[in-house]
CSV table of C-alpha atoms in Angstrom, one decimal:
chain,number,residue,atom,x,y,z
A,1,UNK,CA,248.0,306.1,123.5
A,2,UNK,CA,248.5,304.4,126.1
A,3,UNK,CA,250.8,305.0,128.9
A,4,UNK,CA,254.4,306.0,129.3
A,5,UNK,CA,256.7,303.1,129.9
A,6,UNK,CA,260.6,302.0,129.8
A,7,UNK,CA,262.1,298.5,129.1
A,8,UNK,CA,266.3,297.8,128.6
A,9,UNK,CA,268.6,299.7,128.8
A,10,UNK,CA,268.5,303.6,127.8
A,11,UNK,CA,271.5,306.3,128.8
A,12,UNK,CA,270.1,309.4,131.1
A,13,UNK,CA,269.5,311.7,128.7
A,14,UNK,CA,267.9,311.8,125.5
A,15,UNK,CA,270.0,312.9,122.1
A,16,UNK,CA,273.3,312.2,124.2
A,17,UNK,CA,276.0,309.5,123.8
A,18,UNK,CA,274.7,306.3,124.9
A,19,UNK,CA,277.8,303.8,123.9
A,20,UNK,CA,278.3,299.8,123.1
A,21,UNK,CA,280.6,297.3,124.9
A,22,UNK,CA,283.1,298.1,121.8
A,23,UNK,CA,283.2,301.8,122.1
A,24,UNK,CA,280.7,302.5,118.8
A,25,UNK,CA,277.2,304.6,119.4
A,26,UNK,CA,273.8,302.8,119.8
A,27,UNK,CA,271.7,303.9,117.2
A,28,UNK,CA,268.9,306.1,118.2
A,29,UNK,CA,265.7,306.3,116.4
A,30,UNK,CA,262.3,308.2,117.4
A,31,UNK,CA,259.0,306.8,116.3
A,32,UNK,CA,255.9,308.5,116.5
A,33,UNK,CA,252.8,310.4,115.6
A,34,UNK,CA,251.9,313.5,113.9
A,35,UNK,CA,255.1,315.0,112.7
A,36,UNK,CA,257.0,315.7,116.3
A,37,UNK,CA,253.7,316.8,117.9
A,38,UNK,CA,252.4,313.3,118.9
A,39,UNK,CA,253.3,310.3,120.9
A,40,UNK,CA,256.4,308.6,120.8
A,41,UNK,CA,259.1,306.3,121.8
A,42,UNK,CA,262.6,306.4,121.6
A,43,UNK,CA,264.5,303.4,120.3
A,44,UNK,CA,268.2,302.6,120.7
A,45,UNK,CA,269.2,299.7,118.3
A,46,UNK,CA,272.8,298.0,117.8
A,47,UNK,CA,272.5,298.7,114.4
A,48,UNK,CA,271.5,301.6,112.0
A,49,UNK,CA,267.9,300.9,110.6
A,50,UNK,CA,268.4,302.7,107.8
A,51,UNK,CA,271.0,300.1,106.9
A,52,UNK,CA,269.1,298.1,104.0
A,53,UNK,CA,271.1,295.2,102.5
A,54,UNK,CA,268.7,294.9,99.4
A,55,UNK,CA,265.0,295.5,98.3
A,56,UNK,CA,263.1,292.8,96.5
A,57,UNK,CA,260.5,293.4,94.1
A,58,UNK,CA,256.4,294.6,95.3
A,59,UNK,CA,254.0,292.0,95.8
A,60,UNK,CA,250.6,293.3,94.7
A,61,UNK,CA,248.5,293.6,97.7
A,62,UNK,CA,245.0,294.8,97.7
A,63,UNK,CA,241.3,293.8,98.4
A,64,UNK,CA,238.9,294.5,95.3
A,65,UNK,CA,235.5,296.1,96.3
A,66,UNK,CA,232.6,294.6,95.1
A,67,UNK,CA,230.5,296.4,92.3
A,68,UNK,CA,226.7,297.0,92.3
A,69,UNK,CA,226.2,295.8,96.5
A,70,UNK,CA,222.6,296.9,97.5
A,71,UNK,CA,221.9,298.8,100.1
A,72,UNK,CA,220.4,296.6,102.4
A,73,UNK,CA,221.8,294.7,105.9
A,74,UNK,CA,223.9,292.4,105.2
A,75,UNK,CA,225.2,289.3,107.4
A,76,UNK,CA,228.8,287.5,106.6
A,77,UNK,CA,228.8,283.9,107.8
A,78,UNK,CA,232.4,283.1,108.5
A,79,UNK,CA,232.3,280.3,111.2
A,80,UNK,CA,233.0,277.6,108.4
A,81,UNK,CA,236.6,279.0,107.6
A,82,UNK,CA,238.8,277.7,110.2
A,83,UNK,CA,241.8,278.4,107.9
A,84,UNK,CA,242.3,281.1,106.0
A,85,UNK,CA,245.7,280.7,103.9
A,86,UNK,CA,249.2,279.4,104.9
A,87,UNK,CA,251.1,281.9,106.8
A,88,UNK,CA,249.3,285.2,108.6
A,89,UNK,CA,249.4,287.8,105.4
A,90,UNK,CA,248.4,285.7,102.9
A,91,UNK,CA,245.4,284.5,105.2
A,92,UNK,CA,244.4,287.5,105.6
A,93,UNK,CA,240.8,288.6,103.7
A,94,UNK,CA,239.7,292.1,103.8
A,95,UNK,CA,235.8,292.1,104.2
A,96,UNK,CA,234.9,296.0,104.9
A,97,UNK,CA,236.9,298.8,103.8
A,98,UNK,CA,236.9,303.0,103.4
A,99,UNK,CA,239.2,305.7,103.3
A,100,UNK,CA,239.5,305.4,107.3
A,101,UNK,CA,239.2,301.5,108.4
A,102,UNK,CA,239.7,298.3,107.1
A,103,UNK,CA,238.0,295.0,108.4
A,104,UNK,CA,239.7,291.4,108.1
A,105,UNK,CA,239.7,287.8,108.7
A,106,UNK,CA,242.9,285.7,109.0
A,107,UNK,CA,243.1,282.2,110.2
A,108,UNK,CA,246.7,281.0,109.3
A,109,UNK,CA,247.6,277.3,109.2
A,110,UNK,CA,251.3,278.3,110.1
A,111,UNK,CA,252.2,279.0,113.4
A,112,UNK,CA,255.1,280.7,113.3
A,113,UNK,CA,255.8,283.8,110.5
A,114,UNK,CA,259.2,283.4,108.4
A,115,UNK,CA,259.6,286.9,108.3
A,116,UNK,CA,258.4,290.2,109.7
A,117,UNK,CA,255.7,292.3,109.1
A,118,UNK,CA,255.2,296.3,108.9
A,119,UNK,CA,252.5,298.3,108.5
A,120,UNK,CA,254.0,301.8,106.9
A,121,UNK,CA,250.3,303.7,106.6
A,122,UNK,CA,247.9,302.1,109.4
A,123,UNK,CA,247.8,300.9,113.2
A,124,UNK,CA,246.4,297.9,113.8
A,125,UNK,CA,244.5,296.2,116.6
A,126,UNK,CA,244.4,292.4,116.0
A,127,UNK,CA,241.0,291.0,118.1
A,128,UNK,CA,242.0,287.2,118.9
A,129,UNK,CA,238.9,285.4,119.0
A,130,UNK,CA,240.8,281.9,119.0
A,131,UNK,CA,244.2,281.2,119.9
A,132,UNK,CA,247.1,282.1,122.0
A,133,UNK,CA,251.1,282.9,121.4
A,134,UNK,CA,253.2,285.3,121.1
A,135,UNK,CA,253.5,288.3,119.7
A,136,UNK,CA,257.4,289.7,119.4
A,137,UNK,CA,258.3,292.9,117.8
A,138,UNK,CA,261.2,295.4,118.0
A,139,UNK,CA,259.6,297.1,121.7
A,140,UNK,CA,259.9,293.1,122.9
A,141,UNK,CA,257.9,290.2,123.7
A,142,UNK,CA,253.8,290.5,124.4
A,143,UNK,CA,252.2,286.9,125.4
A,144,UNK,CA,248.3,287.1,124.0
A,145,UNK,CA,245.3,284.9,124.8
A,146,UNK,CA,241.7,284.8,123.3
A,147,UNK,CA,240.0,288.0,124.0
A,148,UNK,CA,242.7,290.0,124.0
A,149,UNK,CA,242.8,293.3,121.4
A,150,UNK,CA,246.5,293.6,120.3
A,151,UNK,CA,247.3,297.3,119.3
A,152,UNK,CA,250.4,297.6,116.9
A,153,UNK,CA,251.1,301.1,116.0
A,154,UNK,CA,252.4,302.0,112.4
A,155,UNK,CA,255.8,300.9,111.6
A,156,UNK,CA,256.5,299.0,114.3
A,157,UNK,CA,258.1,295.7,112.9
A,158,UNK,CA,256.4,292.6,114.1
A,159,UNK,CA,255.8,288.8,113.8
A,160,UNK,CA,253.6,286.4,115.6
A,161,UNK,CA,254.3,282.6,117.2
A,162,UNK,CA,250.9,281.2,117.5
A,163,UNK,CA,250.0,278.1,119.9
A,164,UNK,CA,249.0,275.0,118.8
A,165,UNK,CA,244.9,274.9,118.1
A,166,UNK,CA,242.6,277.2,116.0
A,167,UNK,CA,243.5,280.6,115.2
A,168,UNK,CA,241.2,282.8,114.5
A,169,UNK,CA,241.7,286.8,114.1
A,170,UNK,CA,239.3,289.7,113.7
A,171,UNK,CA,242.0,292.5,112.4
A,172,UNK,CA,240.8,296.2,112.1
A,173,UNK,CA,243.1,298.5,110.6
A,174,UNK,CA,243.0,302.5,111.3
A,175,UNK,CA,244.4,304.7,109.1
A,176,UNK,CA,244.7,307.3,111.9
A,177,UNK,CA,245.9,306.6,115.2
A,178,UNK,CA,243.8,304.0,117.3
A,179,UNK,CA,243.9,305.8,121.0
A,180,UNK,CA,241.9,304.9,124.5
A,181,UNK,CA,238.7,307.0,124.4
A,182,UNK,CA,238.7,311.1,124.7
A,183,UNK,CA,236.1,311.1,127.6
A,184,UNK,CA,237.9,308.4,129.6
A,185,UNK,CA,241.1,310.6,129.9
A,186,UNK,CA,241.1,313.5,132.6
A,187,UNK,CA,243.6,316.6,131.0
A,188,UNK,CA,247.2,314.7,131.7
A,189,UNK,CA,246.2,311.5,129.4
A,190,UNK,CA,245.0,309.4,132.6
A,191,UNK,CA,242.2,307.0,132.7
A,192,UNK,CA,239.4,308.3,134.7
A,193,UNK,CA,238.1,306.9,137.4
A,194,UNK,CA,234.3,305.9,135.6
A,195,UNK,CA,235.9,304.7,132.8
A,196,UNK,CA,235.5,300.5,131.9
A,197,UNK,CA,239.4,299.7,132.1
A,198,UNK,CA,241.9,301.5,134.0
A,199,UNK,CA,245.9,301.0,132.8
A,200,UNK,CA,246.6,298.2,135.1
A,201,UNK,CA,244.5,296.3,132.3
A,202,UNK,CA,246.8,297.6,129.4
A,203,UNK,CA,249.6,294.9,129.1
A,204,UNK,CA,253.1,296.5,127.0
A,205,UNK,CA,255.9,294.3,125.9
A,206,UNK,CA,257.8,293.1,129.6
A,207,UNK,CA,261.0,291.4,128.1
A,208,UNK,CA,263.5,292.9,124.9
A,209,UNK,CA,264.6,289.9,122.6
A,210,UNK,CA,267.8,288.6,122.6
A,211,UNK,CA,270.0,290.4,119.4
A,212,UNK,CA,270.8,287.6,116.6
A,213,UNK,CA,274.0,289.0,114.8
A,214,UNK,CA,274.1,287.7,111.2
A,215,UNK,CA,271.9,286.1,108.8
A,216,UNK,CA,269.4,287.5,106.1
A,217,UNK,CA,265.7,289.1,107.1
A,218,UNK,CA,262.9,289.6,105.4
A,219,UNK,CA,261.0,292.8,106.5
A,220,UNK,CA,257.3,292.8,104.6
A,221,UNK,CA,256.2,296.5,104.6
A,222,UNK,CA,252.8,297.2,103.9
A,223,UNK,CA,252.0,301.0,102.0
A,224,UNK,CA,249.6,301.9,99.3
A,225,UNK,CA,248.2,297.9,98.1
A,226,UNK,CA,252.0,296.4,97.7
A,227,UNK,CA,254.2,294.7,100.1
A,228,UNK,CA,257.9,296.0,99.4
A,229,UNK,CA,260.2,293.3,100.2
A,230,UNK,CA,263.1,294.5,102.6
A,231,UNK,CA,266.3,292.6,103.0
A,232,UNK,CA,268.5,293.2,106.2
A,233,UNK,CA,271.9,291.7,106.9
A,234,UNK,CA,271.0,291.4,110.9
A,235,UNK,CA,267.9,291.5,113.1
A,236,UNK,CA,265.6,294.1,112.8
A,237,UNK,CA,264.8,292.9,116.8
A,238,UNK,CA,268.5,294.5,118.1
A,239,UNK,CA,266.6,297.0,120.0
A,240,UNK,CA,269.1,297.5,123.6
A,241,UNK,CA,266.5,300.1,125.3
A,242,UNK,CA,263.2,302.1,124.6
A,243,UNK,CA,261.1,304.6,126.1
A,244,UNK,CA,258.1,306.5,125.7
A,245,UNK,CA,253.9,306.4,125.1
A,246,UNK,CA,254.2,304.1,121.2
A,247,UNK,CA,254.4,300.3,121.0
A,248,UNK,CA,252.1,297.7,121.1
A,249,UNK,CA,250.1,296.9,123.6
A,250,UNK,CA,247.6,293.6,124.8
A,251,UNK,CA,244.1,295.1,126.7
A,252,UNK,CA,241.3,291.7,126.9
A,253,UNK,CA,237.5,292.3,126.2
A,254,UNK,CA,237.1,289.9,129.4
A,255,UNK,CA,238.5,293.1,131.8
A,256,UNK,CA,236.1,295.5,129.7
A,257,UNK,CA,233.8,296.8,133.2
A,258,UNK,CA,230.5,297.4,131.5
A,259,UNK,CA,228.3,300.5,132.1
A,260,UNK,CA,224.9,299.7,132.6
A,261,UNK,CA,221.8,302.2,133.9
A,262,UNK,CA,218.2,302.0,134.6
A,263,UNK,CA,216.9,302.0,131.3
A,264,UNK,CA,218.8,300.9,127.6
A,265,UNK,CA,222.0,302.6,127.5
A,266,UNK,CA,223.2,303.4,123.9
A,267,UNK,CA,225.9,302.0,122.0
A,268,UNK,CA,228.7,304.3,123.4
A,269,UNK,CA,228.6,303.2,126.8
A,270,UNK,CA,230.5,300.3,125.3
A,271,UNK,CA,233.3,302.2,123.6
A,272,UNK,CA,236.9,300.8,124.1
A,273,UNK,CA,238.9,303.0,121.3
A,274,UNK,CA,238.2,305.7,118.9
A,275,UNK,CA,240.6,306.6,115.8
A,276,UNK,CA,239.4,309.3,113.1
A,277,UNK,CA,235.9,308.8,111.7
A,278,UNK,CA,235.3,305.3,113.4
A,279,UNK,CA,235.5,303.8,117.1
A,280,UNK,CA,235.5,300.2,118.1
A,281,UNK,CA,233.4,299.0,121.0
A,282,UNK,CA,233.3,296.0,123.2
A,283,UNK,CA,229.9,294.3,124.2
A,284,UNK,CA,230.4,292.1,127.0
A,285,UNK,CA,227.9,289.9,130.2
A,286,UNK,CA,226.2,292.6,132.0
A,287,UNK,CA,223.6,292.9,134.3
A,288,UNK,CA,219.9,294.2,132.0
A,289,UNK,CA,218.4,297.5,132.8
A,290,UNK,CA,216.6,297.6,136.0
A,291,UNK,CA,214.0,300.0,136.0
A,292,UNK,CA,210.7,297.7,136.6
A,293,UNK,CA,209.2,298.5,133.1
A,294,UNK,CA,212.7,298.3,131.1
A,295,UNK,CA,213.1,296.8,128.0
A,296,UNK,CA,216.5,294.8,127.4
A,297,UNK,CA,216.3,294.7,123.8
A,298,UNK,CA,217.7,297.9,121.9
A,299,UNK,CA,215.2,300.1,120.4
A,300,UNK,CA,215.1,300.3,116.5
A,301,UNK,CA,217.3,303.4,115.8
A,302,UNK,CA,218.3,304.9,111.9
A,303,UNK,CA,221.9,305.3,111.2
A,304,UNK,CA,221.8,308.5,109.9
A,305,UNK,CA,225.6,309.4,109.2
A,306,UNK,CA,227.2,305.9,110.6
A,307,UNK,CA,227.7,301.8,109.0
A,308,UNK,CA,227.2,299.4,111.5
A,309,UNK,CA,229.6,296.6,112.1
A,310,UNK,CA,229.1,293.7,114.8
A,311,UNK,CA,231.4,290.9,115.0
A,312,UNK,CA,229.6,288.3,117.1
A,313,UNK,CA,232.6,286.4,119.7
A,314,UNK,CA,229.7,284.1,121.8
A,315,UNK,CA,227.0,284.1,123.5
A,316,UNK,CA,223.4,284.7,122.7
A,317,UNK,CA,222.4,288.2,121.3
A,318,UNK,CA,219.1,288.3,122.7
A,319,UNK,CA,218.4,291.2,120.0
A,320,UNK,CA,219.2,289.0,117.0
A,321,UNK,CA,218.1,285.5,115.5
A,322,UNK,CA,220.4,283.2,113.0
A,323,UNK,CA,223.8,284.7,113.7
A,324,UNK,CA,226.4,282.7,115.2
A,325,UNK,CA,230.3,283.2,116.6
A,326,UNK,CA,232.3,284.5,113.8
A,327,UNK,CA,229.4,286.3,112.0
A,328,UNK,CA,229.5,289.8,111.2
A,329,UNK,CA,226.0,292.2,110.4
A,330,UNK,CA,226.3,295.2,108.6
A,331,UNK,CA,224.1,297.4,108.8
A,332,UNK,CA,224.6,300.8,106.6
A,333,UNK,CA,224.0,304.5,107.0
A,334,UNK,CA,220.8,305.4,105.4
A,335,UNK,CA,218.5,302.3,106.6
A,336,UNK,CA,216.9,301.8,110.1
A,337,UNK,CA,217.5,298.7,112.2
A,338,UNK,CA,216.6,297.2,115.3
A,339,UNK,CA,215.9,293.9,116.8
A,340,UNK,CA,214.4,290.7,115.6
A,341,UNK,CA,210.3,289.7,115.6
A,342,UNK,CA,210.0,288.2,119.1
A,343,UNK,CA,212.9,289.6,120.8
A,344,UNK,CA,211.2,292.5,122.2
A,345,UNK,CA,209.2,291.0,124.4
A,346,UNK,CA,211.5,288.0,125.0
A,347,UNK,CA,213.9,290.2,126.7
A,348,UNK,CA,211.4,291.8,129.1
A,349,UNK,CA,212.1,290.7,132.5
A,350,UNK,CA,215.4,289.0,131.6
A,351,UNK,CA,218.0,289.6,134.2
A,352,UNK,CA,221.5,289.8,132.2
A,353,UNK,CA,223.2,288.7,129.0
A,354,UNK,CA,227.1,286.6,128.5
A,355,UNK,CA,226.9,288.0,125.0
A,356,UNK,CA,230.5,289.0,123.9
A,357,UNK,CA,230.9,290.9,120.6
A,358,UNK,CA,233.2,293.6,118.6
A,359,UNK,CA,231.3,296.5,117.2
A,360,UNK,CA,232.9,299.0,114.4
A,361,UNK,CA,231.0,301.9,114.1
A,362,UNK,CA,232.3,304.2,111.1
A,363,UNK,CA,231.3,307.5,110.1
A,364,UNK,CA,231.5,307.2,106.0
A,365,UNK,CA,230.2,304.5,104.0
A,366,UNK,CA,231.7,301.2,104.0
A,367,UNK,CA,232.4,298.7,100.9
A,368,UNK,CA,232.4,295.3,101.0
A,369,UNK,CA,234.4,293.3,98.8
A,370,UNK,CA,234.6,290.8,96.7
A,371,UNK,CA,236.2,288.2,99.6
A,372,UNK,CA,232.9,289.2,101.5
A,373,UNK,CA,230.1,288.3,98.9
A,374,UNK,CA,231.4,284.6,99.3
A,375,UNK,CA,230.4,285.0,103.1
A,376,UNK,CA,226.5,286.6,102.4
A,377,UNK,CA,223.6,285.3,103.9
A,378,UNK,CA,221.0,286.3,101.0
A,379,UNK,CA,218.0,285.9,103.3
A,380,UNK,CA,218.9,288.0,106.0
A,381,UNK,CA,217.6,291.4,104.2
A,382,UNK,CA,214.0,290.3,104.5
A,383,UNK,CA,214.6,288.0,108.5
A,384,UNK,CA,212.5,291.3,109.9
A,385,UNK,CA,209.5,290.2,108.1
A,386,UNK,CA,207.2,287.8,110.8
């Protein structure tokens, strides 16, 4: 959720006549969350969009988990790929998956999509560690730069222009709602003053896009491992008006105010959205701890009920040796982990860190797949040993 917001043209009332230039009703169409009970936007479109022209035939579209994985730490080197596949589904490859989350790379060589994409059963928020563009969908147009998180609720049909340069895209998708954090929010929805953004950092779509009558469109709607082809005889982007608290929105890790204390804070303190059974978390420069006998470097700790996930943006982790940008650890439920030999008492008396990471923390087993063994660092199991 984020906050409530207008854009177009929308008549004074809701569920009233709201007319065209030739006479004929605006189409009205709600879209939201948990039944009638949730958040939600109200769309008024030139057209009908239940008016489908034709439905092509679904593309098979699921990662396989890999069998017999130990149960160990695992590190995913990924820095190597700078391109993925062609066009921005097809590059996509799933890494990390369970019944709440899945975890992706996609580095596209394209940089514009030739149709437009839908995700029926999960929100998405698409980390942009390289690249810039433009991301347009039926709430209007959302410019993005590297750092930024792009949140894309279900169902909301989308494409992406990309800048020329490297793209690269961590893409984490919630099969529950992806909201700002519980504790941040006072009792009407607003951002708390202690909390490490306010909603002047959440950016939402500031210009509709000009209606194209005519024409064939490709809709690609993801549900259940397929992509069902959907045909339309005009632009799904013929939205006149919207209001309300669902469509996408652009918040960067670089306006993420870190929460620091005297002593090691814990992983929450860096918490930047929650969704059922995992939260996402944004590690960013900070100043260290500065009690005089502090110790930078996290303390070992066991996950006893959570996996693990950090996705390293830049910067040197002062808690970890032989990672680099675009790597990911794992590090499951069950196991203890902590830092690196040596980086104890390296960090002792150190002043700050510029490290910038992602962090996925779920609470039920994740499952890597088969795309992900390709990535495995086989020694880094046993890089604890001195």
């Amino acid at each position: 959720m984020a906050y409530y917001h207008k854009l177009g043209n929308i008549p004074h009332k809701r569920h009233t006549q709201f007319r065209q230039p030739d006479g004929s009703l605006y189409a009205e169409q709600l879209v939201g969350t948990l039944g009638f009970s949730g958040v939600a936007s109200l769309l008024y479109h030139v057209n009908p969009p239940t008016r489908i022209s034709r439905i092509g035939e679904p593309v098979p579209f699921a990662p396989k988990v890999a069998d017999n994985v130990k149960l160990a730490p695992h590190h995913l080197r990924t820095l190597q790929l700078t391109e993925t596949g062609p066009d921005y589904l097809s590059a996509r490859k799933t890494l990390l998956l369970n019944n709440d989350v899945a975890i992706s790379i996609c580095s596209p060589s394209e940089r514009k999509m030739s149709y437009s994409y839908k995700n029926a059963q999960a929100d998405e928020v698409v980390f942009v560690h390289e690249g810039s563009g433009v991301l347009y969908s039926q709430m209007g147009k959302l410019e993005f730069n590297e750092g930024d998180y792009l949140v894309i609720p279900r169902t909301i049909i989308h494409h992406f222009h990309f800048a020329d340069g490297p793209v690269r895209l961590l893409i984490i998708e919630s099969f529950s709602p992806v909201e700002t954090v519980r504790r941040y929010r006072n009792q009407f929805g607003q951002l708390l003053e202690h909390s490490p953004y306010s909603e002047r950092d959440l950016r939402p779509p500031h210009e509709l896009i000009e209606y194209q009558p005519g024409g064939e469109h490709l809709v690609q709607i993801k549900k259940e491992g397929f992509l069902h082809q959907y045909y339309y005889d005009f632009s799904p982007y013929d939205v006149v008006g919207w209001d309300g608290y669902f469509y996408p929105y652009a918040f960067s890790i670089y306006d993420f105010e870190p929460i620091t204390g005297r002593v090691h804070q814990p992983p929450p303190v860096h918490q930047t959205f929650e969704a059922h059974n995992f939260v996402i978390c944004s590690f960013v420069p900070r100043l260290f701890d500065y009690h005089p006998l502090a110790i930078p470097a996290p303390y070992n700790h066991s996950n006893v009920d959570s996996d693990e996930v950090l996705y390293y943006v830049d910067g040197d982790f002062m808690s970890r040796k032989g990672v680099d940008r675009a790597s990911f650890t794992v590090h499951p439920g069950g196991i203890p982990h902590g830092p690196h030999p040596g980086t104890v008492e390296a960090s002792i008396g150190k002043k700050e860190t510029k490290e910038y990471a992602v962090m996925i923390d779920t609470f039920k087993p994740l499952h890597l797949t088969e795309d992900a063994l390709t990535f495995m660092d086989e020694k880094y199991p046993m890089s604890w040993k001195e």
